[in-house]
């Protein structure tokens, strides 16, 4: 967490000096929404589900998308996934992402999604172009968009907003004075709200809201693919676990790891950091102790990982009532699309 993010969530009073810029941001965001919403058009009969948030930083939306894709596949559906590919450097788009794709070219989250779901994944900064390519090249009957709640050029049938239950909305101000991309009233317009963890503050919303939770499953070695149960003592007595993170909000990762009976050393890098071997060669890292990271960071380290690199395999547990309600809404969206054609 950088200096500004820390100030948002600590409620620093000096942030109100940035309030005029927040009002300017609000006006520009409203203008973009009006302008681009008029351009959004349906590209197929398949329902499009956007999973996003109204704050910057990690809330668990990618974990939710992965869990949803797996749930839909278990029910015989064929989901496809689109993403902007944050930090991607590919020369040409759209780009089809595989489990072994280079995360520097397509982004770390799309690689993790492809590996975790085995669904077709297409990356393009222009999300409607990603959607068009996905529908043209793959037989899918429902589309999940990783992020994109504010990408109004993308037609959507269902919106799911994800909230970090611990951090909520910080000081409640819009960028740059606070973490909000849009006013909190935007949550009144989505179809579902999913709170990642127990909500620190009560939410009074006119739409369904559900509580999900991240659960640790196992630890996977990046060099050998050995998998160890997360319960008990997966490492030797006397080990210190070096928790390396390059994600927006590593606190939930830390909280999961704190249940293990080992001393922990936190080593933080910026969000979406492009890891390389030099990051692990300095004095901050002990080459003789285990290095543990999230699966999102692990996809960027596999090519140079040694036997002391481990990834925490965790998954989001979805409330059955949420899955049931979403399936009903998908059926409604399909019927509405069919009626319009």
CSV table of C-alpha atoms in Angstrom, one decimal:
chain,number,residue,atom,x,y,z
A,1,UNK,CA,0.0,0.0,0.0
A,2,UNK,CA,1.5,3.3,-1.0
A,3,UNK,CA,1.4,6.6,0.9
A,4,UNK,CA,-1.8,7.9,-0.7
A,5,UNK,CA,-3.7,4.6,-0.3
A,6,UNK,CA,-2.7,4.5,3.3
A,7,UNK,CA,-4.0,8.0,3.8
A,8,UNK,CA,-7.4,7.1,2.2
A,9,UNK,CA,-8.0,4.3,4.7
A,10,UNK,CA,-6.6,6.1,7.7
A,11,UNK,CA,-8.9,9.1,7.0
A,12,UNK,CA,-6.2,11.7,6.9
A,13,UNK,CA,-7.8,15.2,7.0
A,14,UNK,CA,-5.3,16.8,4.6
A,15,UNK,CA,-7.0,14.8,1.8
A,16,UNK,CA,-9.8,17.3,1.8
A,17,UNK,CA,-7.4,19.7,0.1
A,18,UNK,CA,-7.8,17.4,-2.9
A,19,UNK,CA,-11.6,17.6,-2.8
A,20,UNK,CA,-11.9,20.1,-5.7
A,21,UNK,CA,-10.0,17.6,-7.9
A,22,UNK,CA,-12.4,14.9,-6.7
A,23,UNK,CA,-15.4,17.0,-7.9
A,24,UNK,CA,-13.7,17.4,-11.3
A,25,UNK,CA,-13.1,13.7,-11.5
A,26,UNK,CA,-16.8,13.1,-10.6
A,27,UNK,CA,-17.9,15.3,-13.4
A,28,UNK,CA,-15.5,13.7,-16.0
A,29,UNK,CA,-16.6,10.2,-14.9
A,30,UNK,CA,-20.3,11.2,-15.3
A,31,UNK,CA,-19.6,12.6,-18.7
A,32,UNK,CA,-17.8,9.5,-19.9
A,33,UNK,CA,-20.6,7.3,-18.7
A,34,UNK,CA,-23.2,9.3,-20.6
A,35,UNK,CA,-21.1,9.4,-23.7
A,36,UNK,CA,-20.0,5.8,-23.8
A,37,UNK,CA,-23.3,4.2,-22.6
A,38,UNK,CA,-24.9,5.5,-25.7
A,39,UNK,CA,-22.4,3.5,-27.8
A,40,UNK,CA,-22.8,0.2,-26.0
A,41,UNK,CA,-24.5,-2.4,-28.2
A,42,UNK,CA,-25.2,-6.1,-27.8
A,43,UNK,CA,-22.8,-8.2,-29.8
A,44,UNK,CA,-24.4,-11.6,-29.3
A,45,UNK,CA,-27.2,-13.5,-27.4
A,46,UNK,CA,-24.8,-14.6,-24.7
A,47,UNK,CA,-25.4,-12.8,-21.3
A,48,UNK,CA,-22.5,-10.6,-20.3
A,49,UNK,CA,-21.7,-10.5,-16.6
A,50,UNK,CA,-19.4,-7.7,-15.5
A,51,UNK,CA,-17.5,-8.2,-12.2
A,52,UNK,CA,-15.9,-5.1,-10.8
A,53,UNK,CA,-15.8,-2.6,-8.0
A,54,UNK,CA,-16.1,1.1,-7.3
A,55,UNK,CA,-12.8,1.4,-5.5
A,56,UNK,CA,-9.2,1.2,-6.7
A,57,UNK,CA,-7.0,-1.6,-5.5
A,58,UNK,CA,-7.7,-5.3,-4.8
A,59,UNK,CA,-11.2,-6.3,-3.6
A,60,UNK,CA,-11.2,-10.0,-4.7
A,61,UNK,CA,-13.0,-9.6,-8.0
A,62,UNK,CA,-10.7,-11.9,-9.9
A,63,UNK,CA,-11.1,-14.6,-7.2
A,64,UNK,CA,-14.9,-14.2,-7.5
A,65,UNK,CA,-14.7,-14.5,-11.3
A,66,UNK,CA,-12.7,-17.7,-11.1
A,67,UNK,CA,-15.1,-19.1,-8.6
A,68,UNK,CA,-18.1,-18.2,-10.7
A,69,UNK,CA,-16.5,-19.6,-13.9
A,70,UNK,CA,-16.0,-22.9,-12.1
A,71,UNK,CA,-19.5,-23.0,-10.7
A,72,UNK,CA,-21.0,-22.3,-14.2
A,73,UNK,CA,-18.9,-25.1,-15.7
A,74,UNK,CA,-20.1,-27.5,-13.1
A,75,UNK,CA,-23.6,-26.7,-14.2
A,76,UNK,CA,-22.9,-27.6,-17.8
A,77,UNK,CA,-22.4,-24.0,-19.1
A,78,UNK,CA,-19.6,-22.8,-21.3
A,79,UNK,CA,-18.3,-19.5,-20.0
A,80,UNK,CA,-15.8,-17.3,-21.8
A,81,UNK,CA,-13.8,-14.5,-20.2
A,82,UNK,CA,-12.6,-11.1,-21.3
A,83,UNK,CA,-10.2,-8.8,-19.6
A,84,UNK,CA,-8.4,-5.5,-20.2
A,85,UNK,CA,-5.1,-7.1,-19.3
A,86,UNK,CA,-3.8,-4.5,-16.9
A,87,UNK,CA,-0.1,-3.9,-17.6
A,88,UNK,CA,-0.1,-5.9,-20.8
A,89,UNK,CA,2.6,-5.0,-23.4
A,90,UNK,CA,1.5,-7.2,-26.4
A,91,UNK,CA,2.1,-5.6,-29.8
A,92,UNK,CA,-1.3,-6.7,-31.1
A,93,UNK,CA,-4.8,-7.3,-29.8
A,94,UNK,CA,-7.1,-9.1,-29.3
A,95,UNK,CA,-4.9,-11.7,-27.6
A,96,UNK,CA,-6.0,-15.2,-26.6
A,97,UNK,CA,-4.5,-16.1,-23.2
A,98,UNK,CA,-3.4,-19.6,-22.2
A,99,UNK,CA,-2.2,-21.0,-18.9
A,100,UNK,CA,1.4,-20.7,-20.1
A,101,UNK,CA,1.2,-17.3,-21.7
A,102,UNK,CA,3.7,-14.6,-20.8
A,103,UNK,CA,2.1,-12.4,-18.1
A,104,UNK,CA,4.3,-9.5,-19.2
A,105,UNK,CA,2.5,-9.5,-22.6
A,106,UNK,CA,-1.1,-10.2,-21.4
A,107,UNK,CA,-1.2,-9.3,-17.7
A,108,UNK,CA,-0.9,-11.4,-14.6
A,109,UNK,CA,-4.6,-11.8,-13.9
A,110,UNK,CA,-5.6,-13.2,-17.3
A,111,UNK,CA,-2.9,-15.9,-17.0
A,112,UNK,CA,-4.1,-16.8,-13.6
A,113,UNK,CA,-7.7,-17.0,-14.8
A,114,UNK,CA,-6.8,-19.1,-17.8
A,115,UNK,CA,-4.9,-21.5,-15.6
A,116,UNK,CA,-7.5,-21.7,-12.9
A,117,UNK,CA,-10.6,-22.0,-15.0
A,118,UNK,CA,-9.5,-23.6,-18.3
A,119,UNK,CA,-12.0,-21.3,-20.0
A,120,UNK,CA,-11.2,-19.3,-23.2
A,121,UNK,CA,-9.7,-15.9,-22.1
A,122,UNK,CA,-9.3,-12.9,-24.5
A,123,UNK,CA,-7.5,-9.7,-23.6
A,124,UNK,CA,-7.9,-6.4,-25.2
A,125,UNK,CA,-7.8,-2.8,-23.8
A,126,UNK,CA,-10.9,-2.3,-25.9
A,127,UNK,CA,-13.3,-4.7,-24.1
A,128,UNK,CA,-16.0,-4.7,-26.8
A,129,UNK,CA,-13.3,-5.9,-29.3
A,130,UNK,CA,-12.3,-8.6,-26.8
A,131,UNK,CA,-15.9,-9.7,-26.6
A,132,UNK,CA,-16.3,-9.7,-30.4
A,133,UNK,CA,-13.2,-11.9,-30.8
A,134,UNK,CA,-14.3,-14.3,-28.0
A,135,UNK,CA,-17.8,-14.8,-29.5
A,136,UNK,CA,-16.3,-15.2,-33.0
A,137,UNK,CA,-13.7,-17.8,-32.1
A,138,UNK,CA,-15.2,-19.7,-29.2
A,139,UNK,CA,-18.5,-21.5,-28.4
A,140,UNK,CA,-19.5,-19.9,-25.2
A,141,UNK,CA,-23.0,-19.3,-23.8
A,142,UNK,CA,-22.1,-16.8,-21.1
A,143,UNK,CA,-19.4,-14.1,-20.8
A,144,UNK,CA,-17.6,-12.9,-17.7
A,145,UNK,CA,-15.8,-9.6,-17.8
A,146,UNK,CA,-12.9,-9.3,-15.3
A,147,UNK,CA,-13.3,-5.7,-14.1
A,148,UNK,CA,-15.0,-3.2,-16.4
A,149,UNK,CA,-17.8,-1.8,-14.2
A,150,UNK,CA,-16.7,1.6,-15.4
A,151,UNK,CA,-16.1,0.5,-19.1
A,152,UNK,CA,-19.5,1.7,-20.3
A,153,UNK,CA,-18.8,1.0,-24.0
A,154,UNK,CA,-19.2,-2.7,-23.1
A,155,UNK,CA,-22.8,-3.8,-23.1
A,156,UNK,CA,-23.7,-5.8,-20.0
A,157,UNK,CA,-26.7,-7.8,-18.8
A,158,UNK,CA,-25.6,-8.3,-15.2
A,159,UNK,CA,-23.4,-6.3,-12.9
A,160,UNK,CA,-21.7,-7.7,-9.8
A,161,UNK,CA,-19.8,-5.3,-7.5
A,162,UNK,CA,-17.2,-6.7,-5.1
A,163,UNK,CA,-16.4,-4.9,-1.9
A,164,UNK,CA,-13.5,-5.6,0.5
A,165,UNK,CA,-15.3,-6.1,3.8
A,166,UNK,CA,-12.3,-4.9,5.8
A,167,UNK,CA,-11.5,-1.8,4.0
A,168,UNK,CA,-14.9,-0.9,2.6
A,169,UNK,CA,-14.8,2.6,1.0
A,170,UNK,CA,-12.0,4.2,3.0
A,171,UNK,CA,-12.8,7.9,3.6
A,172,UNK,CA,-15.7,7.7,1.1
A,173,UNK,CA,-14.2,10.3,-1.2
A,174,UNK,CA,-13.7,10.1,-5.0
A,175,UNK,CA,-10.2,10.0,-6.6
A,176,UNK,CA,-7.8,11.5,-5.9
A,177,UNK,CA,-8.9,12.5,-2.4
A,178,UNK,CA,-10.2,9.0,-1.7
A,179,UNK,CA,-10.3,5.5,-3.3
A,180,UNK,CA,-13.7,5.7,-5.0
A,181,UNK,CA,-13.9,5.4,-8.8
A,182,UNK,CA,-17.6,6.3,-8.7
A,183,UNK,CA,-19.9,7.5,-5.9
A,184,UNK,CA,-21.3,4.9,-3.5
A,185,UNK,CA,-24.7,5.4,-5.0
A,186,UNK,CA,-23.5,3.4,-8.0
A,187,UNK,CA,-24.0,0.3,-5.9
A,188,UNK,CA,-27.8,0.9,-6.0
A,189,UNK,CA,-27.7,0.2,-9.8
A,190,UNK,CA,-25.9,-3.1,-9.9
A,191,UNK,CA,-27.6,-6.5,-9.8
A,192,UNK,CA,-25.6,-8.0,-6.9
A,193,UNK,CA,-23.1,-6.9,-4.3
A,194,UNK,CA,-20.6,-9.5,-3.0
A,195,UNK,CA,-18.7,-8.5,0.2
A,196,UNK,CA,-15.3,-10.3,0.4
A,197,UNK,CA,-15.2,-11.1,4.2
A,198,UNK,CA,-17.3,-9.7,6.9
A,199,UNK,CA,-18.4,-6.1,6.3
A,200,UNK,CA,-16.8,-3.6,8.7
A,201,UNK,CA,-19.8,-1.3,8.2
A,202,UNK,CA,-23.5,-2.0,7.5
A,203,UNK,CA,-24.6,-1.6,3.9
A,204,UNK,CA,-28.0,-0.3,3.2
A,205,UNK,CA,-28.8,-1.1,-0.4
A,206,UNK,CA,-31.9,-1.9,-2.3
A,207,UNK,CA,-30.3,-4.8,-4.1
A,208,UNK,CA,-29.2,-8.3,-3.0
A,209,UNK,CA,-25.9,-8.5,-1.1
A,210,UNK,CA,-23.9,-11.6,-0.1
A,211,UNK,CA,-20.9,-12.4,2.0
A,212,UNK,CA,-18.1,-14.5,0.5
A,213,UNK,CA,-14.9,-15.7,2.0
A,214,UNK,CA,-11.4,-16.7,0.9
A,215,UNK,CA,-10.2,-20.1,2.1
A,216,UNK,CA,-6.7,-21.4,1.9
A,217,UNK,CA,-6.5,-24.8,0.2
A,218,UNK,CA,-2.8,-25.8,-0.2
A,219,UNK,CA,0.7,-24.6,-1.0
A,220,UNK,CA,2.2,-25.4,-4.4
A,221,UNK,CA,5.9,-25.4,-5.3
A,222,UNK,CA,6.6,-23.2,-8.3
A,223,UNK,CA,9.6,-25.3,-9.4
A,224,UNK,CA,8.4,-28.9,-8.8
A,225,UNK,CA,4.6,-28.5,-8.7
A,226,UNK,CA,4.6,-30.4,-5.3
A,227,UNK,CA,1.4,-29.6,-3.4
A,228,UNK,CA,1.2,-29.6,0.4
A,229,UNK,CA,-1.9,-29.3,2.5
A,230,UNK,CA,-2.3,-25.9,4.1
A,231,UNK,CA,-3.4,-27.4,7.4
A,232,UNK,CA,-0.9,-28.6,10.0
A,233,UNK,CA,2.8,-27.8,9.5
A,234,UNK,CA,3.7,-27.9,5.8
A,235,UNK,CA,7.3,-26.6,6.4
A,236,UNK,CA,10.1,-27.5,8.7
A,237,UNK,CA,10.1,-26.3,12.3
A,238,UNK,CA,12.3,-23.2,12.5
A,239,UNK,CA,11.5,-21.9,9.1
A,240,UNK,CA,10.6,-18.3,8.6
A,241,UNK,CA,8.1,-17.8,5.8
A,242,UNK,CA,8.9,-14.9,3.5
A,243,UNK,CA,5.6,-13.5,2.3
A,244,UNK,CA,6.3,-11.7,-1.0
A,245,UNK,CA,3.4,-9.6,-2.4
A,246,UNK,CA,2.9,-7.5,-5.5
A,247,UNK,CA,-0.8,-7.1,-5.2
A,248,UNK,CA,-3.1,-4.2,-4.4
A,249,UNK,CA,-4.3,-5.3,-1.0
A,250,UNK,CA,-2.1,-8.1,0.6
A,251,UNK,CA,-3.7,-8.0,4.0
A,252,UNK,CA,-6.1,-10.8,3.3
A,253,UNK,CA,-3.1,-12.9,2.1
A,254,UNK,CA,-1.3,-12.1,5.3
A,255,UNK,CA,-4.3,-13.0,7.4
A,256,UNK,CA,-4.6,-16.5,5.8
A,257,UNK,CA,-0.9,-17.1,6.3
A,258,UNK,CA,-1.0,-16.1,10.0
A,259,UNK,CA,-2.9,-19.3,10.8
A,260,UNK,CA,0.3,-21.3,10.1
A,261,UNK,CA,2.7,-21.9,13.1
A,262,UNK,CA,5.7,-20.0,11.6
A,263,UNK,CA,7.3,-16.6,12.0
A,264,UNK,CA,6.4,-14.4,9.0
A,265,UNK,CA,8.4,-11.8,7.2
A,266,UNK,CA,6.5,-9.4,4.9
A,267,UNK,CA,8.2,-8.2,1.7
A,268,UNK,CA,6.0,-5.9,-0.3
A,269,UNK,CA,6.3,-4.7,-3.9
A,270,UNK,CA,4.0,-2.3,-5.8
A,271,UNK,CA,0.7,-3.7,-7.2
A,272,UNK,CA,1.2,-5.5,-10.6
A,273,UNK,CA,5.0,-5.5,-10.0
A,274,UNK,CA,6.8,-7.3,-12.8
A,275,UNK,CA,9.0,-9.6,-10.9
A,276,UNK,CA,12.5,-10.7,-12.0
A,277,UNK,CA,15.3,-12.7,-10.6
A,278,UNK,CA,17.0,-9.6,-9.2
A,279,UNK,CA,14.1,-9.0,-6.9
A,280,UNK,CA,15.0,-12.1,-5.0
A,281,UNK,CA,18.8,-11.7,-5.0
A,282,UNK,CA,19.2,-8.8,-2.5
A,283,UNK,CA,19.5,-8.7,1.2
A,284,UNK,CA,15.7,-8.6,1.7
A,285,UNK,CA,15.4,-12.3,0.7
A,286,UNK,CA,16.9,-15.3,2.5
A,287,UNK,CA,17.5,-17.9,-0.2
A,288,UNK,CA,17.5,-20.7,2.4
A,289,UNK,CA,13.9,-19.9,3.7
A,290,UNK,CA,10.6,-20.5,2.0
A,291,UNK,CA,9.2,-17.8,-0.2
A,292,UNK,CA,5.4,-17.8,-0.3
A,293,UNK,CA,3.2,-15.6,-2.6
A,294,UNK,CA,-0.3,-15.5,-4.1
A,295,UNK,CA,-1.0,-17.4,-7.3
A,296,UNK,CA,-1.4,-14.1,-9.0
A,297,UNK,CA,2.2,-13.1,-8.3
A,298,UNK,CA,3.4,-16.7,-8.9
A,299,UNK,CA,2.5,-16.6,-12.6
A,300,UNK,CA,5.2,-13.9,-13.0
A,301,UNK,CA,7.8,-15.9,-11.1
A,302,UNK,CA,7.5,-19.5,-12.5
A,303,UNK,CA,10.2,-19.0,-15.2
A,304,UNK,CA,12.9,-18.4,-12.6
A,305,UNK,CA,11.5,-20.0,-9.5
A,306,UNK,CA,13.7,-22.3,-7.4
A,307,UNK,CA,12.7,-25.0,-5.0
A,308,UNK,CA,12.0,-22.6,-2.1
A,309,UNK,CA,9.2,-20.7,-4.1
A,310,UNK,CA,5.7,-21.6,-3.1
A,311,UNK,CA,2.2,-20.2,-4.0
A,312,UNK,CA,-0.7,-20.1,-1.7
A,313,UNK,CA,-3.7,-21.8,-3.5
A,314,UNK,CA,-6.8,-20.1,-2.1
A,315,UNK,CA,-10.3,-20.0,-3.4
A,316,UNK,CA,-13.4,-17.9,-2.8
A,317,UNK,CA,-16.3,-19.8,-1.3
A,318,UNK,CA,-19.6,-18.5,-2.7
A,319,UNK,CA,-22.9,-18.6,-0.8
A,320,UNK,CA,-25.3,-21.1,-2.4
A,321,UNK,CA,-28.1,-18.5,-2.4
A,322,UNK,CA,-25.9,-16.1,-4.4
A,323,UNK,CA,-25.2,-18.8,-7.0
A,324,UNK,CA,-28.9,-19.7,-7.2
A,325,UNK,CA,-29.9,-16.1,-7.6
A,326,UNK,CA,-27.3,-15.5,-10.3
A,327,UNK,CA,-28.4,-18.5,-12.3
A,328,UNK,CA,-31.9,-17.2,-12.2
A,329,UNK,CA,-30.8,-13.8,-13.4
A,330,UNK,CA,-28.8,-15.5,-16.2
A,331,UNK,CA,-31.9,-17.3,-17.4
A,332,UNK,CA,-33.8,-14.1,-17.4
A,333,UNK,CA,-31.0,-12.3,-19.4
A,334,UNK,CA,-31.1,-15.1,-22.0
A,335,UNK,CA,-34.8,-14.8,-22.3
A,336,UNK,CA,-34.6,-11.1,-22.7
A,337,UNK,CA,-31.9,-11.4,-25.4
A,338,UNK,CA,-34.0,-13.9,-27.3
A,339,UNK,CA,-37.1,-11.8,-27.2
A,340,UNK,CA,-35.2,-8.9,-28.8
A,341,UNK,CA,-34.0,-10.9,-31.7
